[in-house]
Amino acid sequence: MDLLLYVNSGGKVSVILLLLILLWTTLDMTKAELNTTKVPGNHQLSMQILDNNTYADQAPVDYYVSLRQRHKETFRYGSGHVCGGALISPNVVATAAHCFVDQTRYDGSFLPISRFLVVLGSQPRFVRDEQALSFSLEWLLMNLTKFDTSTYDKDIALIILNATVPYIMQPIQFSETAAQPEATCHIRGWNNSQMEYYLGEMIRLNVTLIDERACKGASNLIEKFLRPGMLCASNANKDQLDGCTVDAGEPLLCDGKLVGISSWGIRCGMPQIPGVYANVTHYRHWIDNTIASYQLKDPQNPKYGHSELMRSDEFEDVARSSGTKFERLYRTILYLGIMLSLCYF
């Protein structure tokens, strides 16, 4: 009874709640650190709040994919999200290669693909709905052996899932023609700006494709780092942010067909400064040949990065039982904060 009276005091409860909020915020900041996006040469992107966004309708979009890190997913459903992606066949996802770069080293080396999982059908990122499906990564196929962080060249990767998706989930179709300047396209994905991230809602942004000359003329950095296999798009409305507002790996669509994969940008959403995408049409021959080669793959071929398979239900067991040392430390601090607050008051 004394303890109940103790805690029911308004001022004391306020202090306790304040301590809990501070500890929770500290733990949740790990996601922001993980999702730090850089342009070639390790120039830091400046992020802005999206105040003129267009929220996507809530109808499921079958081909949109959330690439997540398993150990981050143990904290909260959806908190492990690091990149987007597009389902291009019943068991293949296209995304950005730099999503797999080890951010603690950032020397171009990749993390083991056993650390990742793919989630489809979960449009509000933090809501585990009945349609959500999770898959392990069986293979990761790239057009390189080590990522070039100085150029972001060949920033495209193919994920082979450990199972095929249900037939009701339809992959996105490729554009059969090269993307043309002045075409109005759109990109949909989960907003990564700091204020909007916590909502976890999918947004849609309209963008206009621009030619290589105009893209290079928009920024000295873009002129320096733009490579064959990249295309540019700027915000169609000057008061609306561009593709770098959403996560890397998100698909760029023109007339409902896949033409690009979100890669990098400079000063997110600034007028006249385009975002840069991997040009899917440029890589189409590589994509088709790589998938065909995978079907005839030699397990000893070092070109492919194989990981131990894990079923989705096994992941659920791991998610309940595992956690990083970092997360355990802050959980401990959280519990200690509660106990100290109660004892102090």
mmCIF file of C-alpha atoms in Angstrom:
data_model
loop_
_atom_site.group_PDB
_atom_site.id
_atom_site.type_symbol
_atom_site.label_atom_id
_atom_site.label_comp_id
_atom_site.label_asym_id
_atom_site.label_seq_id
_atom_site.Cartn_x
_atom_site.Cartn_y
_atom_site.Cartn_z
ATOM 1 C CA MET A 1 0.000 0.000 0.000
ATOM 2 C CA ASP A 2 2.796 2.399 0.872
ATOM 3 C CA LEU A 3 4.436 1.661 -2.454
ATOM 4 C CA LEU A 4 1.208 2.378 -4.342
ATOM 5 C CA LEU A 5 0.780 5.687 -2.559
ATOM 6 C CA TYR A 6 4.398 6.406 -3.263
ATOM 7 C CA VAL A 7 4.078 5.963 -7.017
ATOM 8 C CA ASN A 8 0.703 7.656 -7.328
ATOM 9 C CA SER A 9 2.181 11.024 -6.404
ATOM 10 C CA GLY A 10 1.977 13.125 -9.589
ATOM 11 C CA GLY A 11 5.389 14.758 -9.310
ATOM 12 C CA LYS A 12 7.189 11.543 -8.546
ATOM 13 C CA VAL A 13 5.517 9.732 -11.414
ATOM 14 C CA SER A 14 6.484 12.561 -13.765
ATOM 15 C CA VAL A 15 10.143 12.234 -12.828
ATOM 16 C CA ILE A 16 10.019 8.466 -13.265
ATOM 17 C CA LEU A 17 8.384 8.828 -16.667
ATOM 18 C CA LEU A 18 10.997 11.380 -17.683
ATOM 19 C CA LEU A 19 13.788 8.966 -16.793
ATOM 20 C CA LEU A 20 12.127 6.178 -18.741
ATOM 21 C CA ILE A 21 11.668 8.396 -21.805
ATOM 22 C CA LEU A 22 15.322 9.435 -21.724
ATOM 23 C CA LEU A 23 16.494 5.841 -21.508
ATOM 24 C CA TRP A 24 14.109 4.729 -24.262
ATOM 25 C CA THR A 25 15.264 7.539 -26.542
ATOM 26 C CA THR A 26 18.905 6.605 -26.021
ATOM 27 C CA LEU A 27 18.212 3.031 -27.058
ATOM 28 C CA ASP A 28 16.126 4.021 -30.073
ATOM 29 C CA MET A 29 18.923 6.268 -31.362
ATOM 30 C CA THR A 30 20.775 3.137 -32.456
ATOM 31 C CA LYS A 31 18.421 2.911 -35.430
ATOM 32 C CA ALA A 32 19.337 6.398 -36.561
ATOM 33 C CA GLU A 33 23.016 5.515 -36.325
ATOM 34 C CA LEU A 34 22.513 2.341 -38.337
ATOM 35 C CA ASN A 35 20.558 4.111 -41.073
ATOM 36 C CA THR A 36 23.090 6.900 -41.620
ATOM 37 C CA THR A 37 23.277 7.521 -45.346
ATOM 38 C CA LYS A 38 26.365 8.822 -47.091
ATOM 39 C CA VAL A 39 27.198 9.998 -50.547
ATOM 40 C CA PRO A 40 30.342 8.810 -52.329
ATOM 41 C CA GLY A 41 33.488 9.918 -50.575
ATOM 42 C CA ASN A 42 31.782 9.703 -47.168
ATOM 43 C CA HIS A 43 30.189 13.157 -47.451
ATOM 44 C CA GLN A 44 27.372 13.289 -44.899
ATOM 45 C CA LEU A 45 23.862 13.804 -46.205
ATOM 46 C CA SER A 46 21.851 16.568 -44.575
ATOM 47 C CA MET A 47 18.392 15.339 -43.659
ATOM 48 C CA GLN A 48 15.262 17.475 -43.612
ATOM 49 C CA ILE A 49 11.776 16.988 -42.241
ATOM 50 C CA LEU A 50 9.302 16.007 -44.931
ATOM 51 C CA ASP A 51 6.531 18.566 -44.506
ATOM 52 C CA ASN A 52 4.849 18.204 -47.898
ATOM 53 C CA ASN A 53 4.733 14.441 -48.211
ATOM 54 C CA THR A 54 2.095 12.352 -49.877
ATOM 55 C CA TYR A 55 1.175 9.281 -47.883
ATOM 56 C CA ALA A 56 0.650 6.210 -49.997
ATOM 57 C CA ASP A 57 -2.753 4.581 -49.858
ATOM 58 C CA GLN A 58 -2.974 1.724 -47.416
ATOM 59 C CA ALA A 59 -3.702 -0.951 -50.029
ATOM 60 C CA PRO A 60 -0.906 -3.548 -49.870
ATOM 61 C CA VAL A 61 1.857 -3.124 -52.433
ATOM 62 C CA ASP A 62 3.044 -6.658 -53.033
ATOM 63 C CA TYR A 63 6.431 -5.921 -54.548
ATOM 64 C CA TYR A 64 7.725 -3.500 -51.899
ATOM 65 C CA VAL A 65 10.222 -5.110 -49.578
ATOM 66 C CA SER A 66 11.686 -4.215 -46.206
ATOM 67 C CA LEU A 67 15.276 -5.415 -45.723
ATOM 68 C CA ARG A 68 15.984 -5.776 -42.006
ATOM 69 C CA GLN A 69 18.815 -6.727 -39.689
ATOM 70 C CA ARG A 70 17.839 -9.574 -37.421
ATOM 71 C CA HIS A 71 19.478 -8.352 -34.219
ATOM 72 C CA LYS A 72 17.819 -4.936 -34.509
ATOM 73 C CA GLU A 73 14.467 -6.576 -35.111
ATOM 74 C CA THR A 74 14.610 -8.144 -31.653
ATOM 75 C CA PHE A 75 14.066 -4.725 -30.072
ATOM 76 C CA ARG A 76 10.806 -3.874 -31.802
ATOM 77 C CA TYR A 77 9.053 -5.192 -34.890
ATOM 78 C CA GLY A 78 10.151 -2.955 -37.770
ATOM 79 C CA SER A 79 13.111 -1.398 -35.953
ATOM 80 C CA GLY A 80 15.534 -3.587 -37.887
ATOM 81 C CA HIS A 81 14.609 -1.952 -41.205
ATOM 82 C CA VAL A 82 17.690 -0.707 -43.065
ATOM 83 C CA CYS A 83 16.705 -0.578 -46.744
ATOM 84 C CA GLY A 84 13.877 -1.051 -49.166
ATOM 85 C CA GLY A 85 13.731 -3.290 -52.187
ATOM 86 C CA ALA A 86 11.539 -4.592 -54.986
ATOM 87 C CA LEU A 87 10.339 -8.118 -55.637
ATOM 88 C CA ILE A 88 11.265 -8.829 -59.282
ATOM 89 C CA SER A 89 10.426 -12.544 -59.388
ATOM 90 C CA PRO A 90 8.756 -14.976 -56.961
ATOM 91 C CA ASN A 91 12.023 -15.494 -55.072
ATOM 92 C CA VAL A 92 14.280 -12.589 -56.139
ATOM 93 C CA VAL A 93 14.504 -9.075 -54.689
ATOM 94 C CA ALA A 94 16.431 -6.140 -56.174
ATOM 95 C CA THR A 95 17.931 -3.603 -53.780
ATOM 96 C CA ALA A 96 21.023 -1.415 -53.299
ATOM 97 C CA ALA A 97 24.366 -3.154 -52.763
ATOM 98 C CA HIS A 98 25.536 -0.646 -50.161
ATOM 99 C CA CYS A 99 22.747 -1.810 -47.834
ATOM 100 C CA PHE A 100 24.997 -4.756 -46.952
ATOM 101 C CA VAL A 101 28.178 -2.762 -46.314
ATOM 102 C CA ASP A 102 29.592 -3.058 -42.809
ATOM 103 C CA GLN A 103 28.842 0.429 -41.450
ATOM 104 C CA THR A 104 31.237 -0.003 -38.533
ATOM 105 C CA ARG A 105 34.177 -0.360 -40.926
ATOM 106 C CA TYR A 106 32.885 1.240 -44.119
ATOM 107 C CA ASP A 107 35.791 -0.060 -46.157
ATOM 108 C CA GLY A 108 33.524 -1.715 -48.683
ATOM 109 C CA SER A 109 33.366 -5.070 -46.932
ATOM 110 C CA PHE A 110 29.992 -6.724 -46.544
ATOM 111 C CA LEU A 111 28.154 -8.091 -43.546
ATOM 112 C CA PRO A 112 27.224 -11.794 -43.526
ATOM 113 C CA ILE A 113 23.838 -12.208 -45.149
ATOM 114 C CA SER A 114 22.737 -14.441 -42.287
ATOM 115 C CA ARG A 115 22.265 -11.185 -40.338
ATOM 116 C CA PHE A 116 19.448 -10.058 -42.629
ATOM 117 C CA LEU A 117 15.876 -10.989 -43.389
ATOM 118 C CA VAL A 118 13.323 -9.762 -45.917
ATOM 119 C CA VAL A 119 9.770 -8.787 -44.972
ATOM 120 C CA LEU A 120 6.932 -8.412 -47.491
ATOM 121 C CA GLY A 121 3.353 -7.302 -46.995
ATOM 122 C CA SER A 122 3.943 -5.081 -43.957
ATOM 123 C CA GLN A 123 3.193 -1.604 -45.283
ATOM 124 C CA PRO A 124 3.041 0.238 -41.946
ATOM 125 C CA ARG A 125 6.571 -0.742 -40.957
ATOM 126 C CA PHE A 126 5.936 -1.152 -37.235
ATOM 127 C CA VAL A 127 2.716 -3.162 -37.591
ATOM 128 C CA ARG A 128 2.899 -6.939 -37.817
ATOM 129 C CA ASP A 129 -0.244 -7.628 -39.841
ATOM 130 C CA GLU A 130 -1.617 -10.944 -41.043
ATOM 131 C CA GLN A 131 -0.262 -10.474 -44.562
ATOM 132 C CA ALA A 132 3.346 -9.917 -43.504
ATOM 133 C CA LEU A 133 5.793 -12.634 -44.536
ATOM 134 C CA SER A 134 9.453 -12.924 -43.581
ATOM 135 C CA PHE A 135 12.183 -14.725 -45.514
ATOM 136 C CA SER A 136 15.815 -15.564 -44.995
ATOM 137 C CA LEU A 137 18.436 -14.695 -47.611
ATOM 138 C CA GLU A 138 19.681 -17.790 -49.383
ATOM 139 C CA TRP A 139 22.072 -16.011 -51.721
ATOM 140 C CA LEU A 140 23.269 -12.459 -52.357
ATOM 141 C CA LEU A 141 24.341 -11.710 -55.929
ATOM 142 C CA MET A 142 26.299 -8.584 -56.844
ATOM 143 C CA ASN A 143 28.182 -7.164 -59.786
ATOM 144 C CA LEU A 144 31.231 -6.661 -57.555
ATOM 145 C CA THR A 145 33.209 -8.363 -54.804
ATOM 146 C CA LYS A 146 33.790 -5.263 -52.683
ATOM 147 C CA PHE A 147 31.737 -2.086 -52.615
ATOM 148 C CA ASP A 148 33.462 1.123 -53.723
ATOM 149 C CA THR A 149 32.430 3.663 -51.093
ATOM 150 C CA SER A 150 34.163 6.437 -53.025
ATOM 151 C CA THR A 151 31.852 6.197 -56.049
ATOM 152 C CA TYR A 152 28.827 4.007 -55.181
ATOM 153 C CA ASP A 153 29.410 2.365 -58.546
ATOM 154 C CA LYS A 154 27.358 -0.765 -59.328
ATOM 155 C CA ASP A 155 25.048 -0.108 -56.390
ATOM 156 C CA ILE A 156 22.663 -2.925 -57.157
ATOM 157 C CA ALA A 157 22.206 -6.341 -55.562
ATOM 158 C CA LEU A 158 19.940 -9.325 -56.076
ATOM 159 C CA ILE A 159 18.631 -11.258 -53.094
ATOM 160 C CA ILE A 160 17.605 -14.878 -53.575
ATOM 161 C CA LEU A 161 14.984 -15.723 -50.961
ATOM 162 C CA ASN A 162 14.915 -19.061 -49.193
ATOM 163 C CA ALA A 163 11.388 -19.666 -50.496
ATOM 164 C CA THR A 164 9.054 -18.343 -53.152
ATOM 165 C CA VAL A 165 6.332 -15.860 -52.264
ATOM 166 C CA PRO A 166 2.657 -16.841 -52.575
ATOM 167 C CA TYR A 167 1.203 -16.441 -56.060
ATOM 168 C CA ILE A 168 -1.072 -13.635 -54.856
ATOM 169 C CA MET A 169 2.029 -11.457 -54.387
ATOM 170 C CA GLN A 170 2.938 -10.194 -57.824
ATOM 171 C CA PRO A 171 6.498 -9.034 -58.650
ATOM 172 C CA ILE A 172 7.052 -5.645 -60.266
ATOM 173 C CA GLN A 173 7.631 -5.646 -64.014
ATOM 174 C CA PHE A 174 10.721 -4.206 -65.667
ATOM 175 C CA SER A 175 10.488 -1.282 -68.039
ATOM 176 C CA GLU A 176 11.289 -2.582 -71.514
ATOM 177 C CA THR A 177 12.512 0.823 -72.697
ATOM 178 C CA ALA A 178 15.247 3.103 -71.410
ATOM 179 C CA ALA A 179 14.148 5.833 -69.033
ATOM 180 C CA GLN A 180 13.630 9.112 -70.873
ATOM 181 C CA PRO A 181 14.437 12.595 -69.505
ATOM 182 C CA GLU A 182 11.419 14.674 -68.452
ATOM 183 C CA ALA A 183 9.417 11.548 -67.691
ATOM 184 C CA THR A 184 7.327 11.880 -64.546
ATOM 185 C CA CYS A 185 7.881 8.918 -62.267
ATOM 186 C CA HIS A 186 7.431 8.134 -58.611
ATOM 187 C CA ILE A 187 9.142 6.440 -55.737
ATOM 188 C CA ARG A 188 7.362 4.892 -52.796
ATOM 189 C CA GLY A 189 8.935 3.867 -49.563
ATOM 190 C CA TRP A 190 9.289 4.457 -45.860
ATOM 191 C CA ASN A 191 10.316 7.987 -44.982
ATOM 192 C CA ASN A 192 13.703 8.113 -43.224
ATOM 193 C CA SER A 193 13.601 11.767 -42.167
ATOM 194 C CA GLN A 194 14.006 12.016 -38.415
ATOM 195 C CA MET A 195 10.514 13.195 -37.469
ATOM 196 C CA GLU A 196 8.609 10.960 -39.894
ATOM 197 C CA TYR A 197 10.611 7.782 -39.291
ATOM 198 C CA TYR A 198 8.704 6.932 -36.135
ATOM 199 C CA LEU A 199 5.346 6.964 -37.941
ATOM 200 C CA GLY A 200 6.428 4.050 -40.118
ATOM 201 C CA GLU A 201 4.009 4.972 -42.896
ATOM 202 C CA MET A 202 4.765 4.487 -46.573
ATOM 203 C CA ILE A 203 4.933 7.634 -48.675
ATOM 204 C CA ARG A 204 4.814 8.363 -52.405
ATOM 205 C CA LEU A 205 7.012 11.010 -54.034
ATOM 206 C CA ASN A 206 6.714 12.264 -57.602
ATOM 207 C CA VAL A 207 10.018 12.865 -59.378
ATOM 208 C CA THR A 208 11.106 13.899 -62.863
ATOM 209 C CA LEU A 209 13.926 12.140 -64.703
ATOM 210 C CA ILE A 210 16.714 14.416 -65.933
ATOM 211 C CA ASP A 211 19.487 13.769 -68.422
ATOM 212 C CA GLU A 212 23.127 13.172 -67.526
ATOM 213 C CA ARG A 213 24.300 16.642 -68.536
ATOM 214 C CA ALA A 214 21.700 18.418 -66.421
ATOM 215 C CA CYS A 215 22.382 16.083 -63.520
ATOM 216 C CA LYS A 216 26.117 16.769 -63.549
ATOM 217 C CA GLY A 217 25.472 20.488 -63.864
ATOM 218 C CA ALA A 218 23.353 20.491 -60.725
ATOM 219 C CA SER A 219 26.226 19.726 -58.359
ATOM 220 C CA ASN A 220 30.003 19.435 -58.438
ATOM 221 C CA LEU A 221 29.782 16.290 -56.315
ATOM 222 C CA ILE A 222 27.336 14.658 -58.698
ATOM 223 C CA GLU A 223 29.550 15.599 -61.642
ATOM 224 C CA LYS A 224 32.477 13.960 -59.868
ATOM 225 C CA PHE A 225 30.769 10.739 -58.843
ATOM 226 C CA LEU A 226 28.157 10.052 -61.520
ATOM 227 C CA ARG A 227 28.998 6.836 -63.361
ATOM 228 C CA PRO A 228 27.522 4.788 -66.203
ATOM 229 C CA GLY A 229 24.668 2.772 -64.793
ATOM 230 C CA MET A 230 23.325 5.687 -62.752
ATOM 231 C CA LEU A 231 20.334 7.884 -63.532
ATOM 232 C CA CYS A 232 19.035 11.064 -61.921
ATOM 233 C CA ALA A 233 15.622 12.306 -60.877
ATOM 234 C CA SER A 234 14.605 15.513 -59.128
ATOM 235 C CA ASN A 235 11.539 16.443 -57.146
ATOM 236 C CA ALA A 236 8.685 17.210 -59.507
ATOM 237 C CA ASN A 237 7.338 19.862 -57.134
ATOM 238 C CA LYS A 238 9.787 22.351 -55.693
ATOM 239 C CA ASP A 239 8.154 22.134 -52.261
ATOM 240 C CA GLN A 240 8.449 18.358 -52.150
ATOM 241 C CA LEU A 241 11.462 16.270 -51.219
ATOM 242 C CA ASP A 242 13.101 13.796 -53.560
ATOM 243 C CA GLY A 243 14.022 10.145 -53.514
ATOM 244 C CA CYS A 244 16.736 10.433 -50.870
ATOM 245 C CA THR A 245 13.932 11.075 -48.367
ATOM 246 C CA VAL A 246 13.120 7.384 -48.511
ATOM 247 C CA ASP A 247 15.509 4.555 -47.795
ATOM 248 C CA ALA A 248 18.121 3.230 -50.185
ATOM 249 C CA GLY A 249 16.999 0.305 -52.285
ATOM 250 C CA GLU A 250 13.491 1.649 -52.871
ATOM 251 C CA PRO A 251 12.247 1.131 -56.449
ATOM 252 C CA LEU A 252 11.814 4.019 -58.884
ATOM 253 C CA LEU A 253 8.794 3.436 -61.123
ATOM 254 C CA CYS A 254 7.795 5.030 -64.419
ATOM 255 C CA ASP A 255 4.379 4.072 -65.803
ATOM 256 C CA GLY A 256 4.248 1.394 -63.142
ATOM 257 C CA LYS A 257 7.443 -0.295 -64.365
ATOM 258 C CA LEU A 258 10.781 -0.593 -62.572
ATOM 259 C CA VAL A 259 13.492 1.726 -63.939
ATOM 260 C CA GLY A 260 15.749 2.456 -60.959
ATOM 261 C CA ILE A 261 16.878 1.615 -57.422
ATOM 262 C CA SER A 262 17.389 4.458 -54.933
ATOM 263 C CA SER A 263 21.135 4.847 -54.294
ATOM 264 C CA TRP A 264 22.428 8.218 -53.040
ATOM 265 C CA GLY A 265 21.884 11.966 -53.032
ATOM 266 C CA ILE A 266 23.184 15.332 -51.826
ATOM 267 C CA ARG A 267 21.370 17.729 -49.493
ATOM 268 C CA CYS A 268 18.121 15.829 -49.499
ATOM 269 C CA GLY A 269 15.203 17.527 -51.201
ATOM 270 C CA MET A 270 16.938 20.757 -52.215
ATOM 271 C CA PRO A 271 15.467 22.320 -55.384
ATOM 272 C CA GLN A 272 17.467 21.546 -58.525
ATOM 273 C CA ILE A 273 19.559 18.900 -56.716
ATOM 274 C CA PRO A 274 18.581 15.461 -58.035
ATOM 275 C CA GLY A 275 18.711 12.100 -56.351
ATOM 276 C CA VAL A 276 20.792 9.342 -57.932
ATOM 277 C CA TYR A 277 19.533 5.846 -58.726
ATOM 278 C CA ALA A 278 20.987 2.630 -60.076
ATOM 279 C CA ASN A 279 19.696 2.376 -63.642
ATOM 280 C CA VAL A 280 17.884 -0.957 -63.793
ATOM 281 C CA THR A 281 17.645 -0.868 -67.590
ATOM 282 C CA HIS A 282 21.435 -0.515 -67.774
ATOM 283 C CA TYR A 283 21.832 -3.612 -65.575
ATOM 284 C CA ARG A 284 19.016 -5.630 -67.136
ATOM 285 C CA HIS A 285 21.357 -7.921 -69.093
ATOM 286 C CA TRP A 286 23.399 -8.555 -65.940
ATOM 287 C CA ILE A 287 20.236 -9.188 -63.915
ATOM 288 C CA ASP A 288 18.857 -11.741 -66.375
ATOM 289 C CA ASN A 289 22.184 -13.533 -66.787
ATOM 290 C CA THR A 290 22.886 -13.562 -63.053
ATOM 291 C CA ILE A 291 19.535 -15.091 -62.189
ATOM 292 C CA ALA A 292 19.982 -17.678 -64.945
ATOM 293 C CA SER A 293 23.487 -18.469 -63.668
ATOM 294 C CA TYR A 294 22.167 -18.862 -60.136
ATOM 295 C CA GLN A 295 19.785 -21.551 -61.306
ATOM 296 C CA LEU A 296 22.831 -23.491 -62.559
ATOM 297 C CA LYS A 297 25.086 -22.373 -59.726
ATOM 298 C CA ASP A 298 28.065 -24.312 -58.431
ATOM 299 C CA PRO A 299 27.929 -24.254 -54.597
ATOM 300 C CA GLN A 300 31.718 -23.972 -54.555
ATOM 301 C CA ASN A 301 31.709 -20.860 -56.723
ATOM 302 C CA PRO A 302 33.027 -18.008 -54.509
ATOM 303 C CA LYS A 303 31.119 -15.488 -56.626
ATOM 304 C CA TYR A 304 28.027 -16.319 -54.621
ATOM 305 C CA GLY A 305 27.665 -15.675 -50.918
ATOM 306 C CA HIS A 306 25.736 -18.527 -49.376
ATOM 307 C CA SER A 307 24.346 -18.392 -45.851
ATOM 308 C CA GLU A 308 22.822 -20.924 -43.536
ATOM 309 C CA LEU A 309 19.104 -21.173 -44.208
ATOM 310 C CA MET A 310 16.630 -20.230 -41.517
ATOM 311 C CA ARG A 311 12.884 -20.591 -41.791
ATOM 312 C CA SER A 312 10.665 -17.656 -40.927
ATOM 313 C CA ASP A 313 9.257 -19.454 -37.893
ATOM 314 C CA GLU A 314 12.793 -20.110 -36.684
ATOM 315 C CA PHE A 315 13.448 -16.389 -36.913
ATOM 316 C CA GLU A 316 10.542 -15.777 -34.569
ATOM 317 C CA ASP A 317 12.246 -18.010 -31.995
ATOM 318 C CA VAL A 318 15.524 -16.160 -32.466
ATOM 319 C CA ALA A 319 13.792 -12.801 -32.170
ATOM 320 C CA ARG A 320 12.335 -13.763 -28.828
ATOM 321 C CA SER A 321 15.514 -15.182 -27.377
ATOM 322 C CA SER A 322 18.350 -13.109 -28.805
ATOM 323 C CA GLY A 323 19.646 -9.572 -28.606
ATOM 324 C CA THR A 324 22.891 -7.735 -29.018
ATOM 325 C CA LYS A 325 25.141 -6.894 -26.113
ATOM 326 C CA PHE A 326 24.360 -3.244 -26.772
ATOM 327 C CA GLU A 327 20.630 -3.786 -26.423
ATOM 328 C CA ARG A 328 21.054 -5.933 -23.318
ATOM 329 C CA LEU A 329 23.165 -3.201 -21.737
ATOM 330 C CA TYR A 330 20.509 -0.570 -22.268
ATOM 331 C CA ARG A 331 17.741 -2.869 -21.141
ATOM 332 C CA THR A 332 19.720 -3.338 -17.950
ATOM 333 C CA ILE A 333 20.106 0.427 -17.588
ATOM 334 C CA LEU A 334 16.371 0.809 -18.176
ATOM 335 C CA TYR A 335 15.530 -1.630 -15.402
ATOM 336 C CA LEU A 336 18.060 -0.041 -13.059
ATOM 337 C CA GLY A 337 16.561 3.365 -13.780
ATOM 338 C CA ILE A 338 13.131 2.110 -12.782
ATOM 339 C CA MET A 339 14.405 0.556 -9.567
ATOM 340 C CA LEU A 340 16.491 3.568 -8.598
ATOM 341 C CA SER A 341 13.577 5.891 -9.258
ATOM 342 C CA LEU A 342 11.275 3.844 -7.051
ATOM 343 C CA CYS A 343 13.869 3.584 -4.300
ATOM 344 C CA TYR A 344 14.715 7.283 -4.426
ATOM 345 C CA PHE A 345 11.129 8.377 -4.057
#
